[in-house]
Amino acid sequence: MEKRKEVVRLISELITGLDTKQKQQILAQLLQTKEGIPISAFNSSLSGLEIVVRYAKDNDRRSFSEIAATLNRKLSTIYTTYTKSRKKFSQALDVSDNSVCIPITIFHDRRYAVLELIISFLKEQERLSFKEIAALLHKHYNTITTTYRRYKSKHG
């Protein structure tokens, strides 16, 4: 608790030295930061699960066991998925566009495929059209509608 108070005091000192415009810029950046996987991460050649695991491991710095618990999967599955994804795609994931962020917790439900969960989140929570979802995910419109229909038939 003492350490937290000291950090708050130091931040307050730093902020008081800034002009109004600089304070507004910092506030805008803080408000822009969202929890979850940025939509641009899904624009790689990896599968949905590989992207989720890679992001959780490389960007969120989560342990394999923590990822396994969050995604409701076996530890060996997470480790294998991560290892294979590193071989297939050695670069870092593109996290430049965080206009929409997919919460990692939605992938806990194993009844649905990763793509089904992403599309349902974008459609139902973010209220995006199929056309907008197709553009964001760089997928064909028919792929999006078919996948969403499959999700709805499972969901009831």
Coordinates of C-alpha atoms in Angstrom, one line a residue:
M1 CA 0.0 0.0 0.0
E2 CA 2.9 2.4 0.8
K3 CA 4.5 1.7 -2.6
R4 CA 1.2 2.5 -4.3
K5 CA 0.9 5.8 -2.4
E6 CA 4.5 6.7 -3.5
V7 CA 3.7 5.9 -7.1
V8 CA 0.5 8.1 -7.0
R9 CA 2.5 10.9 -5.5
L10 CA 5.2 10.7 -8.2
I11 CA 2.7 10.6 -11.0
S12 CA 0.9 13.6 -9.4
E13 CA 4.2 15.6 -9.4
L14 CA 4.8 14.7 -13.0
I15 CA 1.3 15.7 -14.2
T16 CA 1.4 19.0 -12.4
G17 CA 4.3 20.1 -14.5
L18 CA 2.4 19.6 -17.7
D19 CA 0.2 22.1 -19.6
T20 CA -3.5 21.4 -20.2
K21 CA -3.0 20.2 -23.8
Q22 CA -0.4 17.6 -22.6
K23 CA -2.7 16.4 -19.8
Q24 CA -5.5 16.0 -22.3
Q25 CA -3.3 13.9 -24.6
I26 CA -2.2 11.6 -21.8
L27 CA -5.8 11.2 -20.7
A28 CA -6.9 10.4 -24.2
Q29 CA -4.2 7.7 -24.6
L30 CA -5.2 6.2 -21.2
L31 CA -8.8 6.0 -22.2
Q32 CA -7.9 4.5 -25.6
T33 CA -6.2 1.5 -24.0
K34 CA -8.6 -1.5 -24.0
E35 CA -8.4 -4.9 -22.4
G36 CA -8.3 -7.8 -24.8
I37 CA -6.7 -8.9 -28.0
P38 CA -6.6 -6.1 -30.6
I39 CA -8.5 -6.9 -33.8
S40 CA -5.4 -6.4 -35.9
A41 CA -3.8 -9.5 -34.3
F42 CA -6.3 -11.7 -36.2
N43 CA -4.9 -10.6 -39.5
S44 CA -2.1 -13.1 -39.6
S45 CA -1.8 -16.5 -41.2
L46 CA -2.2 -18.3 -37.9
S47 CA -5.4 -20.0 -36.7
G48 CA -7.7 -18.3 -34.2
L49 CA -6.5 -20.4 -31.3
E50 CA -2.8 -19.9 -32.2
I51 CA -3.4 -16.1 -32.2
V52 CA -5.1 -16.2 -28.9
V53 CA -2.4 -18.3 -27.3
R54 CA 0.5 -16.3 -28.9
Y55 CA -1.1 -13.0 -27.7
A56 CA -1.6 -14.2 -24.2
K57 CA 1.9 -15.6 -24.0
D58 CA 3.9 -12.9 -25.8
N59 CA 1.9 -9.7 -25.2
D60 CA 0.1 -10.4 -21.9
R61 CA 3.1 -12.4 -20.5
R62 CA 0.8 -15.1 -19.1
S63 CA 2.1 -18.5 -18.1
F64 CA 1.1 -21.6 -20.1
S65 CA -0.9 -22.9 -17.1
E66 CA -2.8 -19.6 -16.8
I67 CA -3.6 -19.6 -20.5
A68 CA -4.8 -23.2 -20.2
A69 CA -7.1 -22.3 -17.3
T70 CA -8.5 -19.2 -19.1
L71 CA -9.2 -21.0 -22.3
N72 CA -10.4 -24.2 -20.6
R73 CA -7.8 -26.4 -22.5
K74 CA -5.1 -28.8 -21.5
L75 CA -1.7 -27.5 -20.7
S76 CA -0.1 -29.7 -23.4
T77 CA -2.5 -28.3 -26.0
I78 CA -1.5 -24.7 -25.2
Y79 CA 2.2 -25.5 -25.2
T80 CA 1.9 -27.4 -28.5
T81 CA -0.2 -24.6 -30.1
Y82 CA 2.3 -22.0 -29.0
T83 CA 5.3 -23.9 -30.2
K84 CA 3.8 -24.7 -33.6
S85 CA 2.6 -21.0 -34.0
R86 CA 6.2 -19.8 -33.4
K87 CA 7.4 -22.1 -36.3
K88 CA 4.6 -21.0 -38.6
F89 CA 4.8 -17.3 -37.9
S90 CA 8.0 -16.1 -36.3
Q91 CA 7.2 -12.3 -36.3
A92 CA 5.3 -10.6 -33.5
L93 CA 1.6 -10.2 -33.9
D94 CA 0.3 -6.9 -35.3
V95 CA -1.3 -5.1 -32.4
S96 CA -1.5 -1.7 -34.0
D97 CA -5.3 -1.5 -34.3
N98 CA -7.0 -1.6 -30.9
S99 CA -10.2 0.1 -32.1
V100 CA -11.9 -3.2 -31.2
C101 CA -10.4 -5.6 -28.6
I102 CA -11.6 -9.2 -28.1
P103 CA -11.7 -10.2 -24.5
I104 CA -9.7 -13.4 -24.0
T105 CA -12.3 -14.7 -21.5
I106 CA -14.9 -15.3 -24.3
F107 CA -12.8 -18.3 -25.5
H108 CA -13.5 -20.3 -22.3
D109 CA -16.6 -21.9 -23.8
R110 CA -15.4 -24.9 -25.7
R111 CA -18.8 -25.6 -27.4
Y112 CA -17.9 -23.0 -30.1
A113 CA -15.0 -22.6 -32.5
V114 CA -12.7 -19.6 -31.9
L115 CA -13.9 -17.9 -35.1
E116 CA -17.5 -18.4 -34.0
L117 CA -16.8 -16.7 -30.7
I118 CA -15.0 -13.8 -32.3
I119 CA -17.8 -13.2 -34.9
S120 CA -20.5 -13.5 -32.3
F121 CA -18.7 -11.0 -30.0
L122 CA -18.3 -8.5 -32.8
K123 CA -21.9 -8.9 -34.0
E124 CA -23.6 -9.0 -30.6
Q125 CA -21.4 -6.9 -28.3
E126 CA -19.8 -4.5 -30.7
R127 CA -22.9 -4.3 -32.9
L128 CA -20.9 -4.5 -36.1
S129 CA -22.4 -5.5 -39.5
F130 CA -21.2 -8.7 -41.2
K131 CA -19.6 -6.5 -43.9
E132 CA -17.6 -4.6 -41.2
I133 CA -16.6 -7.9 -39.5
A134 CA -15.5 -9.3 -42.8
A135 CA -13.3 -6.2 -43.4
L136 CA -11.8 -6.3 -39.9
L137 CA -11.0 -9.9 -40.0
H138 CA -9.9 -10.0 -43.7
K139 CA -12.3 -12.8 -44.4
H140 CA -14.9 -13.3 -47.1
Y141 CA -18.5 -12.1 -46.3
N142 CA -19.9 -15.6 -46.8
T143 CA -17.4 -17.1 -44.3
I144 CA -18.6 -14.6 -41.7
T145 CA -22.3 -15.2 -42.3
T146 CA -21.9 -19.0 -42.4
T147 CA -19.8 -19.0 -39.2
Y148 CA -22.3 -16.8 -37.4
R149 CA -25.2 -19.0 -38.5
R150 CA -23.3 -22.1 -37.2
Y151 CA -22.8 -20.3 -33.9
K152 CA -26.5 -19.4 -33.7
S153 CA -27.6 -23.0 -34.4
K154 CA -25.4 -24.2 -31.6
H155 CA -26.4 -21.4 -29.3
G156 CA -30.1 -21.8 -29.8

